[in-house]
Structure formats: C-alpha cells, structure tokens
Coordinates of C-alpha atoms and ligand atoms in Angstrom, one line a residue:
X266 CA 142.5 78.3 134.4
X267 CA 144.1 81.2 135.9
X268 CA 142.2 82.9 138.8
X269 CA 141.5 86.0 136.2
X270 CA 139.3 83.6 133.9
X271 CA 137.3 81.8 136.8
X272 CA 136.6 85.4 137.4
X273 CA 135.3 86.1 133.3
X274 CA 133.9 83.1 133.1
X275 CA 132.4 81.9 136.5
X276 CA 131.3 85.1 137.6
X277 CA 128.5 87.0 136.6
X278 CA 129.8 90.2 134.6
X279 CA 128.7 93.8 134.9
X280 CA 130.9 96.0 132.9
X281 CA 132.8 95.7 129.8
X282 CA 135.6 96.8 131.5
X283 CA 136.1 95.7 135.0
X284 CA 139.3 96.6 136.6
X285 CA 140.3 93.4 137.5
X286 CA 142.3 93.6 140.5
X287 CA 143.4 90.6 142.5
X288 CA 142.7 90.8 146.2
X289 CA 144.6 88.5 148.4
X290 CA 144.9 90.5 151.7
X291 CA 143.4 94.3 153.3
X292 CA 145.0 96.2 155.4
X293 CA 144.3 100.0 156.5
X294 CA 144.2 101.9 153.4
X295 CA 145.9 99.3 151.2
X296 CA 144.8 96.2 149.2
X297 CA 147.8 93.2 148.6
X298 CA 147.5 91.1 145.4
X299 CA 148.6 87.6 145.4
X300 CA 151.6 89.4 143.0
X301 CA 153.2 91.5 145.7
X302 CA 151.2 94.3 144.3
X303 CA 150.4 97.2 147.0
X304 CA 147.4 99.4 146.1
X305 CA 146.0 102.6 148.3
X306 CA 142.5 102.7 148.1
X307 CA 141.2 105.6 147.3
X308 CA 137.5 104.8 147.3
X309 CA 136.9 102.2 150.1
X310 CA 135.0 99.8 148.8
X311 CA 132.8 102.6 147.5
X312 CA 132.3 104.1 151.0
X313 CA 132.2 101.0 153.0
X314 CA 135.6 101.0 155.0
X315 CA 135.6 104.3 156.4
X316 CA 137.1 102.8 159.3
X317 CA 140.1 101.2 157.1
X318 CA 140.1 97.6 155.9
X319 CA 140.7 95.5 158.3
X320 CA 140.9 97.7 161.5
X321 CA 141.5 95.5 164.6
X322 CA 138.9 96.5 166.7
X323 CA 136.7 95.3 164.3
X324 CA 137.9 92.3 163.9
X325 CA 138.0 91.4 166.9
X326 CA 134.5 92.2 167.5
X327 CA 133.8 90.2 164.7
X328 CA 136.1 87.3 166.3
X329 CA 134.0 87.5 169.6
X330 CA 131.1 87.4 168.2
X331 CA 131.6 84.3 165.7
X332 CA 132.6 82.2 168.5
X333 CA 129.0 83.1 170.7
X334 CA 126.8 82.5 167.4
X335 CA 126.0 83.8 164.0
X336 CA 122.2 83.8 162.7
X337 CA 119.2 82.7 164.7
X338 CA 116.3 83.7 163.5
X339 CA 114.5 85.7 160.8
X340 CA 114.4 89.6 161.9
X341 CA 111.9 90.7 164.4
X342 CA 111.7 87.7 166.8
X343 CA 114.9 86.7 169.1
X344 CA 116.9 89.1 171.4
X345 CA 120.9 89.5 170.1
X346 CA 122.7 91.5 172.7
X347 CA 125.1 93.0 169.6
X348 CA 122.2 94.0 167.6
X349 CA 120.4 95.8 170.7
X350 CA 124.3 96.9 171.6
X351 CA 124.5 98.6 168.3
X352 CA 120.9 100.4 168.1
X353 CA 121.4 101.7 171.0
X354 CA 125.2 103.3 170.3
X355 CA 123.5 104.3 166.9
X356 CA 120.8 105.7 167.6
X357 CA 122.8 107.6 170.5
X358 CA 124.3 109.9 168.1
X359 CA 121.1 110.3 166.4
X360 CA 117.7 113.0 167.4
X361 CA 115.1 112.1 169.3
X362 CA 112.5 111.5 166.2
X363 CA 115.1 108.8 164.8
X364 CA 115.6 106.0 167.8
X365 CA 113.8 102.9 166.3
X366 CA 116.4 100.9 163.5
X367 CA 115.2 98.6 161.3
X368 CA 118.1 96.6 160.5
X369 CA 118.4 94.9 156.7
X370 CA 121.0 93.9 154.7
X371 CA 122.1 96.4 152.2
X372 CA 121.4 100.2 151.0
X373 CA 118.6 99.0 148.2
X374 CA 116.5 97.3 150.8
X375 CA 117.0 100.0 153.5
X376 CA 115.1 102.5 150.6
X377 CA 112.7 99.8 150.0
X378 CA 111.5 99.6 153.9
X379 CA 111.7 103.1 154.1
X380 CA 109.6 103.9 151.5
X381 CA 107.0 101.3 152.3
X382 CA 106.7 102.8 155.7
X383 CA 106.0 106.2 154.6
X384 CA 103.4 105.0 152.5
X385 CA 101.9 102.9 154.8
X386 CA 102.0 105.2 157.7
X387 CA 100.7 108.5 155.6
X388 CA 98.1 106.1 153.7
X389 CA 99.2 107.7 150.4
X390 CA 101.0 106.4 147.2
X391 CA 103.2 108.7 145.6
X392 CA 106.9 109.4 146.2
X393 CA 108.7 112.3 145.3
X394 CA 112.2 111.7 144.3
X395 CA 115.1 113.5 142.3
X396 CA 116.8 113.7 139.1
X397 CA 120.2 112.1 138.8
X398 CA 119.7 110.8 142.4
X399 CA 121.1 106.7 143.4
X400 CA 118.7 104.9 145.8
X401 CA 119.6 101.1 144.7
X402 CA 119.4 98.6 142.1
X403 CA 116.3 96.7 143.1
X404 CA 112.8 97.0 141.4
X405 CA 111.1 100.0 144.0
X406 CA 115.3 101.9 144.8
X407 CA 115.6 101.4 140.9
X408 CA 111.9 103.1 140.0
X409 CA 112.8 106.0 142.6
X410 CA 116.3 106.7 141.2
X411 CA 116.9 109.5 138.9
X412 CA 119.1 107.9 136.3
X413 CA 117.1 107.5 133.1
X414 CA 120.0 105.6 131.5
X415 CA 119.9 102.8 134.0
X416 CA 115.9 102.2 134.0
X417 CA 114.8 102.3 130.2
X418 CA 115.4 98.4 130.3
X419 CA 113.5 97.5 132.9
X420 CA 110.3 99.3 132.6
X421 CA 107.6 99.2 133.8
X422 CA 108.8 100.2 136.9
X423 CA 106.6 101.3 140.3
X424 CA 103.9 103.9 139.2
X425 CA 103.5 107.3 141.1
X426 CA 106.8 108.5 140.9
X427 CA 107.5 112.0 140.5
X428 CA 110.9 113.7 139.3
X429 CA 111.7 117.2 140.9
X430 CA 115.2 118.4 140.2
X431 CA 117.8 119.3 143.2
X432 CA 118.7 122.7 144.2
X433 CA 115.6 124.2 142.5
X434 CA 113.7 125.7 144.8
X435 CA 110.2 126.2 142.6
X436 CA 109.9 122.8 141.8
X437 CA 109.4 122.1 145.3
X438 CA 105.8 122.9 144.6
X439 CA 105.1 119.5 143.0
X440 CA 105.0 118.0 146.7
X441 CA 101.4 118.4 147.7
X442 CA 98.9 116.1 150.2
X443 CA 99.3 113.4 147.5
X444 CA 102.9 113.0 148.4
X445 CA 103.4 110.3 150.8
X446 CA 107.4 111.0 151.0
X447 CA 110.1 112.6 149.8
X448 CA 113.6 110.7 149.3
X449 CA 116.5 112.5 148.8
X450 CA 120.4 112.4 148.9
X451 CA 121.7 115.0 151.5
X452 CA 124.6 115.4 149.4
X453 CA 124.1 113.7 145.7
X454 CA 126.6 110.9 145.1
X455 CA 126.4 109.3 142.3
X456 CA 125.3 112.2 140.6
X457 CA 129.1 113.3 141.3
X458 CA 128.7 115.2 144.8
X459 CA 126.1 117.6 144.4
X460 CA 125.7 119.6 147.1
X461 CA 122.7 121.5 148.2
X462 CA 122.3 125.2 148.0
X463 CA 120.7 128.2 149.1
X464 CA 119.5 126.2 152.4
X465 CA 117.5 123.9 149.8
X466 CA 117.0 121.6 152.6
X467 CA 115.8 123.6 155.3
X468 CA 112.9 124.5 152.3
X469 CA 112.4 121.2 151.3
X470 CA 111.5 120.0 154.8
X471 CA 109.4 123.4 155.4
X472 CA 107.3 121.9 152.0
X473 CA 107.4 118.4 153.6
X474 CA 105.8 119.7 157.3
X475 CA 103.1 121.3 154.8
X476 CA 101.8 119.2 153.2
X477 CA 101.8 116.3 155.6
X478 CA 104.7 114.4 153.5
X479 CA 107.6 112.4 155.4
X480 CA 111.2 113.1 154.6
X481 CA 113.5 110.4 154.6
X482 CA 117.2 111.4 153.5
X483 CA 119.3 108.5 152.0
X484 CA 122.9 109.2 154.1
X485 CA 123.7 105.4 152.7
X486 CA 126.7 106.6 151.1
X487 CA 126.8 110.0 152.8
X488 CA 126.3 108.6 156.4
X489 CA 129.1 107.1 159.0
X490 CA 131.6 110.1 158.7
X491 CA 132.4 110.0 155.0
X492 CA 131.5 113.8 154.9
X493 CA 133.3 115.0 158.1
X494 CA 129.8 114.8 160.3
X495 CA 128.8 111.4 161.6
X496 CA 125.3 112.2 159.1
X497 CA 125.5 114.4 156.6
X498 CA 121.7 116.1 157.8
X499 CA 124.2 117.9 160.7
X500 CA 126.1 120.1 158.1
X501 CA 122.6 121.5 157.0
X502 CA 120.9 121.7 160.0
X503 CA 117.7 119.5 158.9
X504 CA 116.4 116.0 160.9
X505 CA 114.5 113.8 158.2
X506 CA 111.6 112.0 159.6
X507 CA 113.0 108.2 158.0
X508 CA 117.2 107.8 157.7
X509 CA 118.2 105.3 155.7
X510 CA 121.6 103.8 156.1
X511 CA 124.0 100.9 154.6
X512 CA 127.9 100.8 153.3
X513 CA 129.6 102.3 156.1
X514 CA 127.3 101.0 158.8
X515 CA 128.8 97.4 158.8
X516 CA 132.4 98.2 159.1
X517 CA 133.0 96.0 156.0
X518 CA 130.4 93.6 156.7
X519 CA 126.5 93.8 155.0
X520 CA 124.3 95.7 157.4
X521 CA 121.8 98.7 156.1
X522 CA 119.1 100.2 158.4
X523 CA 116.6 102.5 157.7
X524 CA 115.3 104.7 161.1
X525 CA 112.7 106.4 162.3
X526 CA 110.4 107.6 165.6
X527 CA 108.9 105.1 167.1
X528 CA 104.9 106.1 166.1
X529 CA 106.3 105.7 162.4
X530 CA 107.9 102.2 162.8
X531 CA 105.2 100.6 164.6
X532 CA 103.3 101.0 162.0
X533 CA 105.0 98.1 160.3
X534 CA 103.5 95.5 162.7
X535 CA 100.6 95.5 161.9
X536 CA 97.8 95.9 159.5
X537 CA 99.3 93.7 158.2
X538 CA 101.7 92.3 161.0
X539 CA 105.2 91.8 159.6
X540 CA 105.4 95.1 157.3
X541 CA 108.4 94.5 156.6
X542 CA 110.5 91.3 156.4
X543 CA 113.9 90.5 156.1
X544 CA 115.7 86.9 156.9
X545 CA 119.1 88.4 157.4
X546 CA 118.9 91.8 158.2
X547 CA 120.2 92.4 161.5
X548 CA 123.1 89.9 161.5
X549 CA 124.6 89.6 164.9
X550 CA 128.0 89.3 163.0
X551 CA 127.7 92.7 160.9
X552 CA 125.9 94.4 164.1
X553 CA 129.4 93.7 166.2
X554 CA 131.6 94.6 163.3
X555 CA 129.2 97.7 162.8
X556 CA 129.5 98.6 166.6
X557 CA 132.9 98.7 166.2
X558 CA 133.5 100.5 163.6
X559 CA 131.0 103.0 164.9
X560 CA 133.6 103.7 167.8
X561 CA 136.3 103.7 165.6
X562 CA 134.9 106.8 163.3
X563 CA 133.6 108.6 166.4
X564 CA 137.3 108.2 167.7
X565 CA 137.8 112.5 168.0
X566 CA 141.2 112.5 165.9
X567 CA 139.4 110.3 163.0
X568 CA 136.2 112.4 163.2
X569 CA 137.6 116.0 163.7
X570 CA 140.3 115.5 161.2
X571 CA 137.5 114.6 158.2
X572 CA 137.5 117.8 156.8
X573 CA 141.1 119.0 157.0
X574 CA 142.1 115.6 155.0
X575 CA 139.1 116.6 152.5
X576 CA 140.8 120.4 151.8
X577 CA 144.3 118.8 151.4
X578 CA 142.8 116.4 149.2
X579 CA 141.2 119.5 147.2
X580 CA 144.2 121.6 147.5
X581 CA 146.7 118.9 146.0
X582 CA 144.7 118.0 143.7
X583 CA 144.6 121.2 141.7
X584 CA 145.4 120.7 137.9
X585 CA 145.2 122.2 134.2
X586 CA 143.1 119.8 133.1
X587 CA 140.6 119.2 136.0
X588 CA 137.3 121.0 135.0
X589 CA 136.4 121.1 138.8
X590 CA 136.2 119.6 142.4
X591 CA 133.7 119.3 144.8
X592 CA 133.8 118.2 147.7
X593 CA 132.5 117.9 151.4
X594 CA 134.6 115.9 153.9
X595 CA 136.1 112.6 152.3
X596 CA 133.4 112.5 149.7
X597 CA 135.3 113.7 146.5
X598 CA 134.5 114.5 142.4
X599 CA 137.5 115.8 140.4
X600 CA 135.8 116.6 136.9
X601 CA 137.4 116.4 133.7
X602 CA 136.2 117.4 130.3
X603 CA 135.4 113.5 128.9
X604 CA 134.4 110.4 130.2
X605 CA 137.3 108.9 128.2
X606 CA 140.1 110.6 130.4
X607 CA 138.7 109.5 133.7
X608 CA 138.4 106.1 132.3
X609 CA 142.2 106.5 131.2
X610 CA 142.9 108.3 134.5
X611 CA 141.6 105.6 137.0
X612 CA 143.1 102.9 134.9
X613 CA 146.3 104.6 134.6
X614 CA 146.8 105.2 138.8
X615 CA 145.7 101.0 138.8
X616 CA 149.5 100.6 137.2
X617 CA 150.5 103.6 139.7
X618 CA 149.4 101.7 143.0
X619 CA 146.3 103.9 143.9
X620 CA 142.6 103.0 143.4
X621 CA 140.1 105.5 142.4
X622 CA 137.2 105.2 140.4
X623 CA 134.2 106.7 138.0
X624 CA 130.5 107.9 139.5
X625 CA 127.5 105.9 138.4
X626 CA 125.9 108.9 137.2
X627 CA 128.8 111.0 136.5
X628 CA 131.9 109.4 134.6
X629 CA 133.3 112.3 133.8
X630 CA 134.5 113.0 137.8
X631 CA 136.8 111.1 139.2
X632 CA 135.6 109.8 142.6
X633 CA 137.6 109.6 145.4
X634 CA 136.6 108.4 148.6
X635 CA 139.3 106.9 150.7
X636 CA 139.0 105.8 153.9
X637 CA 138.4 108.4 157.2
X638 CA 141.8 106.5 158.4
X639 CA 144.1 108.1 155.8
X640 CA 147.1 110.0 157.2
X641 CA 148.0 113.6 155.9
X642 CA 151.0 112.1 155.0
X643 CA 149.0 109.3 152.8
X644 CA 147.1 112.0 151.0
X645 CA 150.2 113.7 150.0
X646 CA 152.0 110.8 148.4
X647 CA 148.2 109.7 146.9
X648 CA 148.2 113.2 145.8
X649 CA 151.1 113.6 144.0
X650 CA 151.1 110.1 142.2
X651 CA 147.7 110.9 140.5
X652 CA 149.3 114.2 140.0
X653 CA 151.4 112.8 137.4
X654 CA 148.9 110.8 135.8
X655 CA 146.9 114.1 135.6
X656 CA 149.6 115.7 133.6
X657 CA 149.9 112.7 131.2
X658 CA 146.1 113.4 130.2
Ligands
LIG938 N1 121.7 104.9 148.2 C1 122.8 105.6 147.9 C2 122.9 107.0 148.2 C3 123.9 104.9 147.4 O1 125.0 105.5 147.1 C4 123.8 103.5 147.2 C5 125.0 102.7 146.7 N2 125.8 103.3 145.8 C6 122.6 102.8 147.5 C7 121.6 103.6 148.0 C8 122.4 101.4 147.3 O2 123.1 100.7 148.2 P1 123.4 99.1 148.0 O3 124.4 99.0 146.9 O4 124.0 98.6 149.3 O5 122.1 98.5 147.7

C-alpha cells in the first residue's frame, strides 16, 4: 500500500477532500515531499509556525531539553525550570492583570479552563459569546462557538449560552449581572478576519466592567505576532481580564495557556482543589520550543516588519475577481464570489508550489497566513504565482 492509502484508510478522515500533501521534511517557509516537491506555505500550519518550520533556535531548545527530561508529573505539582522560564518571558510582555499562565495542551482546552474560571470565580453560569466566532472542537469551545453549521449534530450542547453578533454595538445590552463572561475573538478568524469597528472593544469591555462580567479574548489564533502586535488586544487598546492562547505559543509543538491575575486563578485551587486538570499541559518540551520561539518573533526585524509584509501581501494581491481583502498583519482573507473558486484556487496553487487554504467559517476567502519569517522577496514570488492562478478563475 502506498503511503497515500495508509493515510485513507488508517487514518481517521475529516473532509471529503483533503489535500493530501506528503510531508517528508520543514524548513523555513517551505515543506519537501518525499517526491522532490517544494511547497511555500502560505498558512503555517494554520497559524502555528509563526516562527518558520523548523527554526534552529528552536530546535535546539527542544534538543536541550529532550536530553534533561520530558514529562514528570500531571500539571500543578513539580517545578520545570522551562515551564517557569517561559511564564515568566510570557507573561513579561503581557499587563499586570494577566501574570498567572495556566498551561494546557491545545486552543479548545485553553477556552475550556478559561471559561470554567470565569464561572467559577463570578459564581454565575452564563456565557456570552458571538456569532460566526471559532473557540474549539470540544463539547464546552464547540457550545460557545458561533458556527451553527458545525453544532446541529451534536446537540445538546452546554445550556446558558447567549449569541450577540460582532461589531453591533446595541446588542451589547444582552450582557447583564447574569453574565459570568464574555468570550470573544479580538480579530474573528474563522469567520474570515473580521475586524472590529467603531472601538467595539473598548465598549464591550466598558459593558463587561458594568455589569460585573469577565472578558476573556481568544488571541489563539490571533496571538504570538500573527497580526503585527505580539497580542492582538495592543492594536485596540483593551486588556481582557482571561487570555487564552494555543497555535503559535509552542513554536510547532502542542502548548495552549489561558491567563489571568492572580485573585482570578487562585480560584481554581480550591473549592474544589484541582479546578482544573490537565496531564500534559505544561510539557517541558513544548515550554522550551515555546520559549524559543517567543524570542524569535519578538526578534525587532521579524516583529516590526509584520505589517509592511501584510500591505505587500494586500497590495500584490489585487485582482478582477477578488471580491475583497482584509487583513491585519499576516492574518489574511482574499474573498471571492463562490466557495467553488477558492476550493479550485487553493487546489490549483498545490500544483503551483504554494499552500493556502479555506476558513472554517468562511470558504469563500482564501486564507493566507504564512509564517512572520517570510522575506519581501518571498511574498513577491508567492504573490505573483497565485496571481496567475487568480486569472485562470
Ligand atoms: N480559538 C481560535 C480563535 C482558533 O482559531 C482555534 C483553532 N482554529 C481554536 C480556538 C482551537 O484551537 P485548537 O485547534 O488548538 O483546539
């Protein structure tokens, strides 16, 4: 059986239409097959490798810390030196209110904590969350995600959920003293990159201080630099009370965290002790890689240079046929008019070399979402391959 078959067969499927690419190496912005094929990638793993695949200080900080040891101990209980290393250079970057990490293993189970913290620190049960927004796949991220199409199947889902839609400002009024948080995308990502308007943010955390309700802001896909800010909440000037992290944070490696002041966190031990538990979150491994990577995107020529990649990418990628772009650092949606020629599209730059992809809640936008790494030069030869398959459309 040939290594594409395994994969049908072996492995568990979730799309009639996977793109079937055959990794056998990573390197920067490219992916090898086993075929001598060469592929830039364009979306990183879905925002994982902002610092590049593969980027040696990274892997030597994973090196390092495989040969001193790998897990311990379920969360909570041993001292790791990397894990302290890395909450510390995290949480450097981050306000005062957000300095105690909880560390877990994905972006799902970073909502999950989160959201159990709010509720058990305000003592109330329901969550305000919006249309169209992405929190995770698991039972309580799925329930507080906006994406109808995606939950039908699996109801019931967690009660108490209410549905406000983003960008409009009267709808606000639906969080009340009930409302034990509020989760929200800074920037919407699956919903396409949806930005917020009219200082939507600054209101929604003016409502939030009202009415006694936490904010937590879901940078899991918006977080480690993909936007051009280290966290997206800098662009807009608002500090949640929870941050919830993943994809980016392990520098390639599994690692979420969701954050908060310290009278918040405490909270989850005790009443009942262990709020919160995870096995592997934390991994000493995915803290060193995470640490790394961290210095890597801070690096001022990666970090300053976000933005200025993002406009070229937006300049060159003007077309006829593209409906619209939006876009905020290296966090990109090219919309066309149909699903059906961003499906054709993404599978048609595959043959051409470069990687992009569709948006869970939006497939008529083309995302693209390359690593922070790219060179100008990169984006230009990117941009003027998917330029051509734009004009076949
Ligand atoms: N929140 C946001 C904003 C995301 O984009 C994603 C993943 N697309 C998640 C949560 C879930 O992360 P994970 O797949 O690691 O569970």
């Amino acid at each position: 059986m040939n290594s594409r078959d395994v994969f049908l067969k072996y492995l568990a499927q979730t799309s009639t239409d996977p793109l079937l690419i055959e990794v056998e190496k990573s390197d920067g912005i490219y992916l090898y097959g086993p075929d001598g094929n060469k592929y830039m990638d364009l979306i990183s793993g879905i925002a994982v490798t902002n610092a590049g695949h593969r980027h040696p200080k990274v892997i030597q900080a994973i090196k390092d810390q495989v040969d001193r040891h790998l897990h311990v101990m379920a969360y909570g209980e041993f001292i790791q030196e990397p894990v302290n290393r890395f909450a510390v250079n995290l949480t450097s970057h981050l306000p005062e209110n957000l300095k105690s990490v909880y560390f877990v293993n994905s972006g799902t189970e970073a909502n999950e904590g989160a959201v159990k913290l709010a509720k058990r620190y305000t003592g109330r049960s329901e969550i305000v969350s919006f249309y169209h927004s992405y929190h995770g796949n698991t039972h309580g991220s799925l329930s507080i995600s906006g994406n109808e199409e995606k939950k039908y199947a699996f109801r019931p889902l967690l009660p108490g959920i209410r549905f406000i839609h983003f960008n409009q400002d009267k709808e606000l009024s639906d969080i009340s003293r009930k409302t034990a948080c509020v989760i929200v995308e800074p920037v919407q990502g699956d919903a396409g990159v949806i930005l917020p308007e009219n200082n939507f943010l600054k209101k929604l955390r003016k409502r939030c201080d009202d009415t006694g309700t936490l904010l937590i802001f879901d940078e899991v896909q918006t977080g480690f630099g993909r936007t051009g800010k280290l966290f997206a909440f800098e662009h807009f000037s608002v500090i949640p009370d929870i941050i919830t992290l993943a994809k980016g944070l392990g520098g390639g490696l599994p690692l979420g965290a969701f954050i908060s002041g310290y009278e918040i966190m405490q909270k989850l031990s005790h009443d009942p002790m262990l709020g919160h538990i995870t096995t592997f979150g934390g991994n000493p491994v995915c803290c060193a890689a995470g640490n790394a990577a961290l210095e890597v995107i801070t690096e001022p020529e990666i970090l300053n240079n976000i933005e200025a990649k993002g406009e070229l990418f937006k300049k060159l990628l003007q077309n006829d046929k593209v409906v619209a772009i939006r876009q905020i650092g290296l966090m990109m949606a090219v919309e066309f008019k149909s699903e059906e020629i961003v499906q054709r599209i993404v599978h048609r730059c595959v043959e051409e070399g470069v990687i992009t992809f569709y948006f869970l809640s939006n497939r008529r936008s083309l995302r693209i979402a390359p690593p922070l790494t790219i060179t100008f030069d990169e984006i230009k030869i990117a941009c003027s391959i998917i330029q051509e398959v734009f004009d076949e459309m």
